[in-house]
mmCIF file of C-alpha atoms in Angstrom:
data_model
loop_
_atom_site.group_PDB
_atom_site.id
_atom_site.type_symbol
_atom_site.label_atom_id
_atom_site.label_comp_id
_atom_site.label_asym_id
_atom_site.label_seq_id
_atom_site.Cartn_x
_atom_site.Cartn_y
_atom_site.Cartn_z
ATOM 1 C CA UNK A 1 -108.403 0.470 70.564
ATOM 2 C CA UNK A 2 -107.153 -1.325 67.905
ATOM 3 C CA UNK A 3 -108.078 -4.705 67.203
ATOM 4 C CA UNK A 4 -105.659 -7.603 67.903
ATOM 5 C CA UNK A 5 -104.276 -8.930 64.603
ATOM 6 C CA UNK A 6 -103.691 -12.722 64.009
ATOM 7 C CA UNK A 7 -100.882 -11.885 61.305
ATOM 8 C CA UNK A 8 -99.037 -9.726 63.783
ATOM 9 C CA UNK A 9 -98.892 -12.358 66.409
ATOM 10 C CA UNK A 10 -98.073 -14.955 63.766
ATOM 11 C CA UNK A 11 -95.244 -13.078 62.565
ATOM 12 C CA UNK A 12 -93.926 -12.647 65.779
ATOM 13 C CA UNK A 13 -94.334 -16.192 66.834
ATOM 14 C CA UNK A 14 -92.333 -16.805 63.479
ATOM 15 C CA UNK A 15 -89.682 -14.304 63.762
ATOM 16 C CA UNK A 16 -88.813 -15.437 67.548
ATOM 17 C CA UNK A 17 -89.150 -19.179 66.588
ATOM 18 C CA UNK A 18 -86.369 -18.759 63.840
ATOM 19 C CA UNK A 19 -84.182 -16.462 65.733
ATOM 20 C CA UNK A 20 -84.465 -18.953 69.109
ATOM 21 C CA UNK A 21 -83.307 -21.705 66.433
ATOM 22 C CA UNK A 22 -80.618 -19.695 65.202
ATOM 23 C CA UNK A 23 -79.650 -19.053 68.600
ATOM 24 C CA UNK A 24 -80.054 -22.511 70.189
ATOM 25 C CA UNK A 25 -77.472 -23.812 67.174
ATOM 26 C CA UNK A 26 -75.034 -21.129 67.867
ATOM 27 C CA UNK A 27 -75.097 -21.578 71.677
ATOM 28 C CA UNK A 28 -75.128 -25.610 71.336
ATOM 29 C CA UNK A 29 -71.879 -25.016 69.305
ATOM 30 C CA UNK A 30 -70.411 -23.245 72.357
ATOM 31 C CA UNK A 31 -71.185 -27.004 74.227
ATOM 32 C CA UNK A 32 -74.263 -26.252 76.228
ATOM 33 C CA UNK A 33 -77.824 -25.003 75.930
ATOM 34 C CA UNK A 34 -79.797 -23.221 78.524
ATOM 35 C CA UNK A 35 -82.462 -25.429 80.229
ATOM 36 C CA UNK A 36 -86.069 -24.546 79.688
ATOM 37 C CA UNK A 37 -87.728 -23.499 83.045
ATOM 38 C CA UNK A 38 -90.530 -26.066 84.013
ATOM 39 C CA UNK A 39 -92.382 -23.135 85.495
ATOM 40 C CA UNK A 40 -92.642 -21.226 81.847
ATOM 41 C CA UNK A 41 -95.954 -23.492 80.559
ATOM 42 C CA UNK A 42 -97.282 -23.380 84.460
ATOM 43 C CA UNK A 43 -97.096 -19.510 84.472
ATOM 44 C CA UNK A 44 -98.461 -19.092 80.523
ATOM 45 C CA UNK A 45 -101.256 -21.669 81.715
ATOM 46 C CA UNK A 46 -102.050 -19.400 84.781
ATOM 47 C CA UNK A 47 -102.466 -16.416 82.452
ATOM 48 C CA UNK A 48 -104.798 -17.900 80.228
ATOM 49 C CA UNK A 49 -106.784 -18.796 82.881
ATOM 50 C CA UNK A 50 -107.117 -15.603 84.142
ATOM 51 C CA UNK A 51 -107.842 -14.145 80.840
ATOM 52 C CA UNK A 52 -110.541 -17.029 80.274
ATOM 53 C CA UNK A 53 -112.203 -16.280 83.856
ATOM 54 C CA UNK A 54 -112.118 -12.138 83.100
ATOM 55 C CA UNK A 55 -113.803 -12.989 79.549
ATOM 56 C CA UNK A 56 -116.499 -15.319 81.338
ATOM 57 C CA UNK A 57 -117.012 -12.894 84.287
ATOM 58 C CA UNK A 58 -117.661 -10.116 81.561
ATOM 59 C CA UNK A 59 -119.803 -12.033 79.340
ATOM 60 C CA UNK A 60 -121.947 -12.943 82.060
ATOM 61 C CA UNK A 61 -122.330 -9.568 83.351
ATOM 62 C CA UNK A 62 -123.109 -7.956 80.040
ATOM 63 C CA UNK A 63 -125.640 -10.831 79.226
ATOM 64 C CA UNK A 64 -127.670 -10.210 82.623
ATOM 65 C CA UNK A 65 -127.276 -6.443 81.826
ATOM 66 C CA UNK A 66 -128.854 -6.965 78.357
ATOM 67 C CA UNK A 67 -131.261 -9.124 79.946
ATOM 68 C CA UNK A 68 -132.382 -6.248 82.113
ATOM 69 C CA UNK A 69 -131.963 -8.478 85.187
ATOM 70 C CA UNK A 70 -132.833 -6.903 88.442
ATOM 71 C CA UNK A 71 -129.558 -7.741 90.322
ATOM 72 C CA UNK A 72 -127.392 -7.196 87.218
ATOM 73 C CA UNK A 73 -123.902 -5.742 88.120
ATOM 74 C CA UNK A 74 -122.715 -3.491 85.290
ATOM 75 C CA UNK A 75 -119.464 -3.434 83.288
ATOM 76 C CA UNK A 76 -117.416 -0.464 84.310
ATOM 77 C CA UNK A 77 -116.101 0.611 80.714
ATOM 78 C CA UNK A 78 -112.578 1.488 82.213
ATOM 79 C CA UNK A 79 -112.159 -2.043 83.832
ATOM 80 C CA UNK A 80 -112.901 -3.496 80.607
ATOM 81 C CA UNK A 81 -110.718 -1.240 78.696
ATOM 82 C CA UNK A 82 -108.073 -2.529 81.152
ATOM 83 C CA UNK A 83 -109.065 -6.177 80.670
ATOM 84 C CA UNK A 84 -108.604 -5.774 76.691
ATOM 85 C CA UNK A 85 -105.064 -4.155 77.445
ATOM 86 C CA UNK A 86 -103.794 -6.900 79.421
ATOM 87 C CA UNK A 87 -105.139 -9.461 77.204
ATOM 88 C CA UNK A 88 -103.392 -7.748 74.090
ATOM 89 C CA UNK A 89 -100.231 -7.377 76.062
ATOM 90 C CA UNK A 90 -100.604 -10.981 77.308
ATOM 91 C CA UNK A 91 -101.043 -12.428 73.423
ATOM 92 C CA UNK A 92 -98.017 -10.343 72.335
ATOM 93 C CA UNK A 93 -95.966 -11.690 75.003
ATOM 94 C CA UNK A 94 -97.389 -15.205 74.590
ATOM 95 C CA UNK A 95 -96.486 -15.154 71.092
ATOM 96 C CA UNK A 96 -92.930 -14.049 71.748
ATOM 97 C CA UNK A 97 -92.622 -16.388 74.197
ATOM 98 C CA UNK A 98 -94.043 -19.196 72.313
ATOM 99 C CA UNK A 99 -91.941 -18.562 69.551
ATOM 100 C CA UNK A 100 -89.092 -18.785 71.487
ATOM 101 C CA UNK A 101 -89.846 -21.919 73.034
ATOM 102 C CA UNK A 102 -90.938 -23.453 69.838
ATOM 103 C CA UNK A 103 -87.784 -22.655 68.014
ATOM 104 C CA UNK A 104 -85.990 -24.177 70.838
ATOM 105 C CA UNK A 105 -88.099 -27.134 70.848
ATOM 106 C CA UNK A 106 -87.711 -27.651 67.153
ATOM 107 C CA UNK A 107 -83.929 -27.611 67.450
ATOM 108 C CA UNK A 108 -84.231 -30.028 70.594
ATOM 109 C CA UNK A 109 -86.298 -32.426 68.201
ATOM 110 C CA UNK A 110 -82.414 -32.945 66.672
ATOM 111 C CA UNK A 111 -81.324 -34.936 70.165
ATOM 112 C CA UNK A 112 -84.362 -36.661 71.387
ATOM 113 C CA UNK A 113 -82.259 -39.692 72.549
ATOM 114 C CA UNK A 114 -80.671 -37.768 75.156
ATOM 115 C CA UNK A 115 -83.113 -37.804 78.119
ATOM 116 C CA UNK A 116 -82.454 -34.254 79.289
ATOM 117 C CA UNK A 117 -83.065 -32.578 75.860
ATOM 118 C CA UNK A 118 -86.100 -34.700 75.235
ATOM 119 C CA UNK A 119 -87.571 -33.523 78.720
ATOM 120 C CA UNK A 120 -86.832 -29.803 77.335
ATOM 121 C CA UNK A 121 -88.148 -30.523 74.282
ATOM 122 C CA UNK A 122 -91.485 -31.744 75.971
ATOM 123 C CA UNK A 123 -91.308 -28.941 78.139
ATOM 124 C CA UNK A 124 -90.744 -26.209 75.246
ATOM 125 C CA UNK A 125 -93.697 -27.936 73.498
ATOM 126 C CA UNK A 126 -96.341 -27.561 76.756
ATOM 127 C CA UNK A 127 -95.056 -24.015 76.803
ATOM 128 C CA UNK A 128 -95.659 -23.309 73.140
ATOM 129 C CA UNK A 129 -99.527 -24.732 73.933
ATOM 130 C CA UNK A 130 -99.925 -22.883 76.958
ATOM 131 C CA UNK A 131 -98.867 -19.837 74.712
ATOM 132 C CA UNK A 132 -101.252 -20.539 72.168
ATOM 133 C CA UNK A 133 -103.851 -21.318 75.146
ATOM 134 C CA UNK A 134 -102.999 -17.580 76.236
ATOM 135 C CA UNK A 135 -103.656 -15.931 72.672
ATOM 136 C CA UNK A 136 -106.837 -17.639 72.588
ATOM 137 C CA UNK A 137 -107.958 -16.466 75.975
ATOM 138 C CA UNK A 138 -106.849 -13.049 75.074
ATOM 139 C CA UNK A 139 -108.689 -13.023 71.408
ATOM 140 C CA UNK A 140 -112.092 -14.118 73.443
ATOM 141 C CA UNK A 141 -111.872 -11.559 76.092
ATOM 142 C CA UNK A 142 -111.374 -8.902 73.247
ATOM 143 C CA UNK A 143 -114.594 -10.117 71.668
ATOM 144 C CA UNK A 144 -116.238 -10.298 74.686
ATOM 145 C CA UNK A 145 -115.494 -6.629 75.062
ATOM 146 C CA UNK A 146 -115.913 -5.407 71.619
ATOM 147 C CA UNK A 147 -118.593 -2.793 71.229
ATOM 148 C CA UNK A 148 -121.352 -3.455 68.952
ATOM 149 C CA UNK A 149 -120.662 -1.945 65.533
ATOM 150 C CA UNK A 150 -121.896 1.304 64.750
ATOM 151 C CA UNK A 151 -123.978 1.243 61.541
ATOM 152 C CA UNK A 152 -123.724 4.966 60.830
ATOM 153 C CA UNK A 153 -120.655 4.238 59.096
ATOM 154 C CA UNK A 154 -122.108 1.814 56.707
ATOM 155 C CA UNK A 155 -124.643 4.468 55.353
ATOM 156 C CA UNK A 156 -127.791 2.757 56.684
ATOM 157 C CA UNK A 157 -128.227 5.752 59.022
ATOM 158 C CA UNK A 158 -129.205 3.652 62.211
ATOM 159 C CA UNK A 159 -127.001 3.745 65.132
ATOM 160 C CA UNK A 160 -126.500 0.898 67.460
ATOM 161 C CA UNK A 161 -126.786 1.532 71.085
ATOM 162 C CA UNK A 162 -124.343 0.276 73.448
#
């Protein structure tokens, strides 16, 4: 499984932000702008919490297993792989959504004197922050589930055990 690349996530964020900003300008020229749902930052924050809780649980299990505690519950490799896939998918979607709300939020900064637009800009800002939280939690989860490096490929000849 390939690691999540920050450059890919940043690229998705920037492209979605630019397209969203351009779309918001075009949509505003027609006369209205769709509202930003208040549930967006809440949903993203809940996903970040689930990812973080999963990462902390797996990390605690791995630590107990490494220390050979008698009551340690092992980590099922398939469960860890599913968690990593869920984290990677969540990070990609969060980068896209955060970019979209970020682009719309940047457009809304032009009209902060309008109370409705200001509320939408604040909601967009919280959505971007929650999206960044999802990305951070997904990267943390991926790092927790990463297997130790195999030293055979480095030419040292000693293989690490998992």
